[in-house]
Amino acid sequence: MNKRKLVVLAVIVALVVAFFALDLRQYLTLEYVKGRQAVLAGYVQEHPLQTAAAYFGVYVAVTGLSLPGAAVLTLLGGAVFGLLWGTLIVSFASSIGATLAFLASRFLLRDWVQARFGKFLKPVDEGVRKEGAFYLFALRLVPAFPFFVVNLVMGLTAIPVRTFYWVSQVGMLAGTLAYVYAGTQLASISSPRDIVSPRLLFAFVLLGLFPVIAKKTLDAAKARKVYKAWPRPARFDRNIVVIGAGSAGLVSAYIAAAVKAKVTLVEKHRMGGDCLNTGCVPSKALIRSAKLLSNIARAREFGVRDARADYDFADVMERVQRVVKQVEPHDSVERYSALGVECLQGSARIASPWSVEVALAGGGTRTITTRNIVVAAGARPFVPPIPGLAESQPLTSDTVWDLRERPARLVVLGGGPIGCELAQCFARLGSKVTQVEMAPRLMGREDPEFSTMVQRRFEAEGIAVLVGHKAKQVLREEGETVVVVEHEGSDKRIACDAILCAVGRVANTAGYGLETLGIPVTKQHTVEVNEFLATKYPNIFACGDVAGPYQFTHTASHMAWYCAVNALFGRFRKFRVDYSVVPWATFTDPEVARVGLNEQEAKEKDIPYEVATYNIDDLDRAIADGEAHGLVKVLTKPGSDRILGATIAGEHAGDLLAEFVLAMRHHIGLNKILGTIHTYPTMAEANKYAAGAWKRAHVTQGQMAFAASFHAWTRGETGFVHVLSRLRALLDKRPYHEPAGAPGHD
Ligand SMILES: Cc1cc2nc3c(=O)[nH]c(=O)nc-3n(C[C@H](O)[C@H](O)[C@H](O)COP(=O)(O)OP(=O)(O)OC[C@H]3O[C@@H](n4cnc5c(N)ncnc54)[C@H](O)[C@@H]3O)c2cc1C
């Protein structure tokens, strides 16, 4: 901090300290001002200008220094200056005071906050640049946050001072008026009966209702602005039209139908979307076959002298399709029609905020008017613009399921969950797999030890893992496909029979009306939604992969609930989507599953944590199963058993994680997990042992010393005084120093 800042800080601190030390707060209480009301009114009569100037100065000082008492001062303003003059004086004094507090916060803290939290503040600053005046206006109008907090926080953002001043003055005007008016009524109280006078009651009702009315007015004004160009039909065909019948769309439609709303679900391709047809279901079916082959290959480890697998790749892929067919009825038109959902096969386009046009698969177009729209259009594999890649017609998670001939040599681009799951499957099915990942390690979102575990296993199974390698080009050379990768400045060429591109998925946001309505997309190319999952049109919602930020089936259905409920009942109560406890798993072998924070995120976000780990290679059941590998790693709040996050690697890690998910969701700490009986011998015991590791790390030397001296006393080896002195040391949390000559039991 430079000298100027230190001087300003010292002055502010001195003034604040003086305020409290001299107990000036007593003069800013309702009792005091009411007691002095007559005297103050007398001053105003005799010296109106001087009193107004003094009052103005005090008001600016109180708000500028963020001292408590502005509300009482405002009431006093009404009481002694009346409604008109009171409002005028308070309006200017509060705006100037607020701006001084804002300037002080900016001058003293913005650089420091930027240096420390610049990364997190960037989106806030961008939002403030774009719509800062509006947000500030909303904050001023709806006094849900204390004004002094708004002043100090706004000072840390990029909002211009001039904007801050005028928006504050205009925004606070209505609130000022309400408080000053209440003040004029307070002034007229002369007997207890006056307190319940209708006018005073009205003033307080106005104060109470003010935030609600202001919020509703704001919402209505905002909504009117976005709907201006779109005439609203007098009646609607449907309560909801859902676009896309994947995990998100199906759940939205299901919930709407369950509460007897009229709902139409439009799907242009296959019911069930990615999860059923090209995602979770086929990939897990393939993983199962691949795992069986891997177990057969390990037969000797289990005491089986000879076991060989005679299999055909096409049969395995046909089984995958049989599994999809078996699950299909869960997501079928028949099931959803029976639940009361109108299912349309066709391509939907949002024609206006109130209507959806469907180009029906059987021919013809149908336009449906609707009260709400849920966009659940999903995502698709991203094929990066690497020269020659598109021309080589790479496989993606959309097309890989059509293969009936195993590629002898497969290059997998991407070291994320999909790339890893499929790379291991193909390797186990007999392909020679090379996995290329640009980042320094696989599964970069997880902590490094988990990436290492997976990479080691992959390499042991014969996969060539090329991390830190960037795919540069795809060529045809002598009739072969060659992938050129770059590593530390030099090129490597990998000849292959097929390329599987798994470098990420991009949301489907184009071609069905979002552009026409001007619905913005985020930097991550997902549909921009607010915390209620509404787009810029309050009746158009988005969920699942198309909206992000997570791309999982369970998050898609979680979001879908919020969309359906907020769309249908939002006028009474809206629910903020809750991402506080989101689990996921990558079904490689070893599986890697996580909920909440991991260590690298905690460091990035500067969140203090402690770590407890348990190595699964020590677990009886894992040893018996021949799967003695893996790790449970739990992050907790320092000094507490509150779980911040857990990552598990190993056999059935995805299932084991459920205990931590439940614990985090319902605020159950590690002590309670430790105090729960876990069946022996199960993999689930690993969770308890991780809790045990945490507990051991938190048993202090002092506690142990006390226990030892207690037992020594029960054996008659030491006196009770000795036990007491150890107990005192324990309670005082200070190291125990053995008295000279005392028997030691450390
Ligand atoms: C290989 C792979 C493995 C995966 N494994 C897992 C896993 O193990 N666990 C997990 O949780 N997640 C997994 N996922 C992710 C999961 O599949 C997705 O997160 C989930 O399917 C998203 O559901 P959604 O409803 O948002 O989108 P989708 O399932 O993509 O559904 C969107 C639907 O909208 C339709 N549509 C789009 N535009 C229109 C239009 N204009 N009109 C009509 N219809 C339209 C599409 O045809 C599509 O059917 C995996 C994904 C892949 C690719």
PDB file of C-alpha atoms in Angstrom, residues 202-314:
ATOM      1  CA  PHE A 202     -49.693   2.907   5.991  1.00  0.00           C
ATOM      2  CA  ALA A 203     -46.184   4.361   6.060  1.00  0.00           C
ATOM      3  CA  PHE A 204     -44.765   1.159   7.518  1.00  0.00           C
ATOM      4  CA  VAL A 205     -46.775  -1.077   5.217  1.00  0.00           C
ATOM      5  CA  LEU A 206     -45.359   0.985   2.360  1.00  0.00           C
ATOM      6  CA  LEU A 207     -41.866   0.408   3.712  1.00  0.00           C
ATOM      7  CA  GLY A 208     -42.456  -3.327   4.038  1.00  0.00           C
ATOM      8  CA  LEU A 209     -44.016  -3.720   0.637  1.00  0.00           C
ATOM      9  CA  PHE A 210     -41.612  -1.423  -1.086  1.00  0.00           C
ATOM     10  CA  PRO A 211     -38.932  -4.012  -1.971  1.00  0.00           C
ATOM     11  CA  VAL A 212     -41.537  -6.439  -3.357  1.00  0.00           C
ATOM     12  CA  ILE A 213     -43.330  -3.799  -5.383  1.00  0.00           C
ATOM     13  CA  ALA A 214     -40.056  -2.399  -6.658  1.00  0.00           C
ATOM     14  CA  LYS A 215     -38.844  -5.836  -7.738  1.00  0.00           C
ATOM     15  CA  LYS A 216     -42.092  -6.659  -9.500  1.00  0.00           C
ATOM     16  CA  THR A 217     -42.060  -3.289 -11.246  1.00  0.00           C
ATOM     17  CA  LEU A 218     -38.486  -3.832 -12.364  1.00  0.00           C
ATOM     18  CA  ASP A 219     -39.195  -7.332 -13.644  1.00  0.00           C
ATOM     19  CA  ALA A 220     -42.270  -6.129 -15.512  1.00  0.00           C
ATOM     20  CA  ALA A 221     -40.337  -3.245 -17.090  1.00  0.00           C
ATOM     21  CA  LYS A 222     -37.556  -5.580 -18.178  1.00  0.00           C
ATOM     22  CA  ALA A 223     -39.994  -8.136 -19.563  1.00  0.00           C
ATOM     23  CA  ARG A 224     -41.954  -5.482 -21.436  1.00  0.00           C
ATOM     24  CA  LYS A 225     -38.736  -4.340 -23.093  1.00  0.00           C
ATOM     25  CA  VAL A 226     -37.807  -7.796 -24.422  1.00  0.00           C
ATOM     26  CA  TYR A 227     -41.317  -8.678 -25.560  1.00  0.00           C
ATOM     27  CA  LYS A 228     -41.954  -5.315 -27.267  1.00  0.00           C
ATOM     28  CA  ALA A 229     -41.501  -6.652 -30.813  1.00  0.00           C
ATOM     29  CA  TRP A 230     -43.589  -9.798 -30.254  1.00  0.00           C
ATOM     30  CA  PRO A 231     -47.383  -9.619 -30.114  1.00  0.00           C
ATOM     31  CA  ARG A 232     -48.725 -11.882 -27.382  1.00  0.00           C
ATOM     32  CA  PRO A 233     -51.565 -14.214 -28.364  1.00  0.00           C
ATOM     33  CA  ALA A 234     -54.773 -13.940 -26.353  1.00  0.00           C
ATOM     34  CA  ARG A 235     -54.801 -17.720 -25.746  1.00  0.00           C
ATOM     35  CA  PHE A 236     -52.167 -20.444 -25.833  1.00  0.00           C
ATOM     36  CA  ASP A 237     -52.300 -24.009 -27.158  1.00  0.00           C
ATOM     37  CA  ARG A 238     -49.800 -25.270 -24.608  1.00  0.00           C
ATOM     38  CA  ASN A 239     -48.332 -24.428 -21.213  1.00  0.00           C
ATOM     39  CA  ILE A 240     -44.923 -25.673 -22.341  1.00  0.00           C
ATOM     40  CA  VAL A 241     -43.287 -26.718 -25.569  1.00  0.00           C
ATOM     41  CA  VAL A 242     -40.035 -28.614 -24.993  1.00  0.00           C
ATOM     42  CA  ILE A 243     -37.450 -28.686 -27.775  1.00  0.00           C
ATOM     43  CA  GLY A 244     -35.376 -31.863 -27.681  1.00  0.00           C
ATOM     44  CA  ALA A 245     -36.169 -35.233 -26.103  1.00  0.00           C
ATOM     45  CA  GLY A 246     -32.822 -35.985 -24.454  1.00  0.00           C
ATOM     46  CA  SER A 247     -32.299 -36.314 -20.696  1.00  0.00           C
ATOM     47  CA  ALA A 248     -33.207 -32.658 -20.096  1.00  0.00           C
ATOM     48  CA  GLY A 249     -36.217 -32.434 -22.409  1.00  0.00           C
ATOM     49  CA  LEU A 250     -37.734 -35.713 -21.258  1.00  0.00           C
ATOM     50  CA  VAL A 251     -37.616 -34.724 -17.584  1.00  0.00           C
ATOM     51  CA  SER A 252     -39.053 -31.242 -18.255  1.00  0.00           C
ATOM     52  CA  ALA A 253     -41.918 -32.759 -20.226  1.00  0.00           C
ATOM     53  CA  TYR A 254     -42.475 -35.444 -17.610  1.00  0.00           C
ATOM     54  CA  ILE A 255     -42.734 -32.940 -14.762  1.00  0.00           C
ATOM     55  CA  ALA A 256     -45.037 -30.657 -16.737  1.00  0.00           C
ATOM     56  CA  ALA A 257     -47.348 -33.571 -17.564  1.00  0.00           C
ATOM     57  CA  ALA A 258     -47.231 -34.828 -13.970  1.00  0.00           C
ATOM     58  CA  VAL A 259     -48.674 -31.526 -12.753  1.00  0.00           C
ATOM     59  CA  LYS A 260     -51.342 -31.636 -15.477  1.00  0.00           C
ATOM     60  CA  ALA A 261     -49.932 -28.913 -17.707  1.00  0.00           C
ATOM     61  CA  LYS A 262     -50.436 -29.238 -21.459  1.00  0.00           C
ATOM     62  CA  VAL A 263     -47.028 -30.052 -22.894  1.00  0.00           C
ATOM     63  CA  THR A 264     -45.620 -30.860 -26.328  1.00  0.00           C
ATOM     64  CA  LEU A 265     -42.203 -32.489 -26.692  1.00  0.00           C
ATOM     65  CA  VAL A 266     -40.498 -32.102 -30.063  1.00  0.00           C
ATOM     66  CA  GLU A 267     -37.627 -34.373 -31.144  1.00  0.00           C
ATOM     67  CA  LYS A 268     -36.015 -34.200 -34.531  1.00  0.00           C
ATOM     68  CA  HIS A 269     -33.863 -37.296 -34.275  1.00  0.00           C
ATOM     69  CA  ARG A 270     -34.154 -40.042 -31.685  1.00  0.00           C
ATOM     70  CA  MET A 271     -36.060 -40.020 -28.399  1.00  0.00           C
ATOM     71  CA  GLY A 272     -33.614 -40.288 -25.498  1.00  0.00           C
ATOM     72  CA  GLY A 273     -31.073 -37.992 -27.148  1.00  0.00           C
ATOM     73  CA  ASP A 274     -27.354 -38.517 -26.684  1.00  0.00           C
ATOM     74  CA  CYS A 275     -27.411 -40.366 -23.388  1.00  0.00           C
ATOM     75  CA  LEU A 276     -29.497 -43.237 -24.673  1.00  0.00           C
ATOM     76  CA  ASN A 277     -28.343 -43.405 -28.276  1.00  0.00           C
ATOM     77  CA  THR A 278     -24.735 -42.257 -28.472  1.00  0.00           C
ATOM     78  CA  GLY A 279     -23.619 -41.418 -24.931  1.00  0.00           C
ATOM     79  CA  CYS A 280     -23.920 -42.967 -21.505  1.00  0.00           C
ATOM     80  CA  VAL A 281     -25.838 -46.124 -22.387  1.00  0.00           C
ATOM     81  CA  PRO A 282     -23.804 -47.424 -25.372  1.00  0.00           C
ATOM     82  CA  SER A 283     -20.517 -46.361 -23.778  1.00  0.00           C
ATOM     83  CA  LYS A 284     -21.277 -48.202 -20.557  1.00  0.00           C
ATOM     84  CA  ALA A 285     -22.400 -51.276 -22.510  1.00  0.00           C
ATOM     85  CA  LEU A 286     -19.133 -51.234 -24.458  1.00  0.00           C
ATOM     86  CA  ILE A 287     -17.137 -50.737 -21.253  1.00  0.00           C
ATOM     87  CA  ARG A 288     -18.773 -53.868 -19.826  1.00  0.00           C
ATOM     88  CA  SER A 289     -17.692 -56.039 -22.785  1.00  0.00           C
ATOM     89  CA  ALA A 290     -14.219 -54.534 -22.696  1.00  0.00           C
ATOM     90  CA  LYS A 291     -13.959 -55.195 -18.966  1.00  0.00           C
ATOM     91  CA  LEU A 292     -14.941 -58.821 -19.465  1.00  0.00           C
ATOM     92  CA  LEU A 293     -12.162 -59.213 -22.013  1.00  0.00           C
ATOM     93  CA  SER A 294      -9.730 -57.565 -19.616  1.00  0.00           C
ATOM     94  CA  ASN A 295     -10.778 -59.971 -16.835  1.00  0.00           C
ATOM     95  CA  ILE A 296     -10.345 -62.959 -19.145  1.00  0.00           C
ATOM     96  CA  ALA A 297      -6.894 -61.714 -20.022  1.00  0.00           C
ATOM     97  CA  ARG A 298      -6.149 -61.606 -16.277  1.00  0.00           C
ATOM     98  CA  ALA A 299      -7.538 -65.117 -15.663  1.00  0.00           C
ATOM     99  CA  ARG A 300      -4.251 -66.493 -14.324  1.00  0.00           C
ATOM    100  CA  GLU A 301      -4.238 -63.886 -11.551  1.00  0.00           C
ATOM    101  CA  PHE A 302      -7.458 -65.467 -10.305  1.00  0.00           C
ATOM    102  CA  GLY A 303      -6.186 -69.037 -10.399  1.00  0.00           C
ATOM    103  CA  VAL A 304      -7.654 -69.950 -13.774  1.00  0.00           C
ATOM    104  CA  ARG A 305      -4.921 -71.553 -15.849  1.00  0.00           C
ATOM    105  CA  ASP A 306      -6.402 -71.055 -19.272  1.00  0.00           C
ATOM    106  CA  ALA A 307      -9.194 -68.781 -20.371  1.00  0.00           C
ATOM    107  CA  ARG A 308      -9.396 -67.351 -23.824  1.00  0.00           C
ATOM    108  CA  ALA A 309     -11.896 -65.065 -25.427  1.00  0.00           C
ATOM    109  CA  ASP A 310     -13.117 -65.893 -28.881  1.00  0.00           C
ATOM    110  CA  TYR A 311     -15.069 -62.882 -29.920  1.00  0.00           C
ATOM    111  CA  ASP A 312     -16.066 -60.792 -32.854  1.00  0.00           C
ATOM    112  CA  PHE A 313     -16.003 -56.998 -32.675  1.00  0.00           C
ATOM    113  CA  ALA A 314     -19.279 -56.786 -34.623  1.00  0.00           C
TER     114      ALA A 314
END
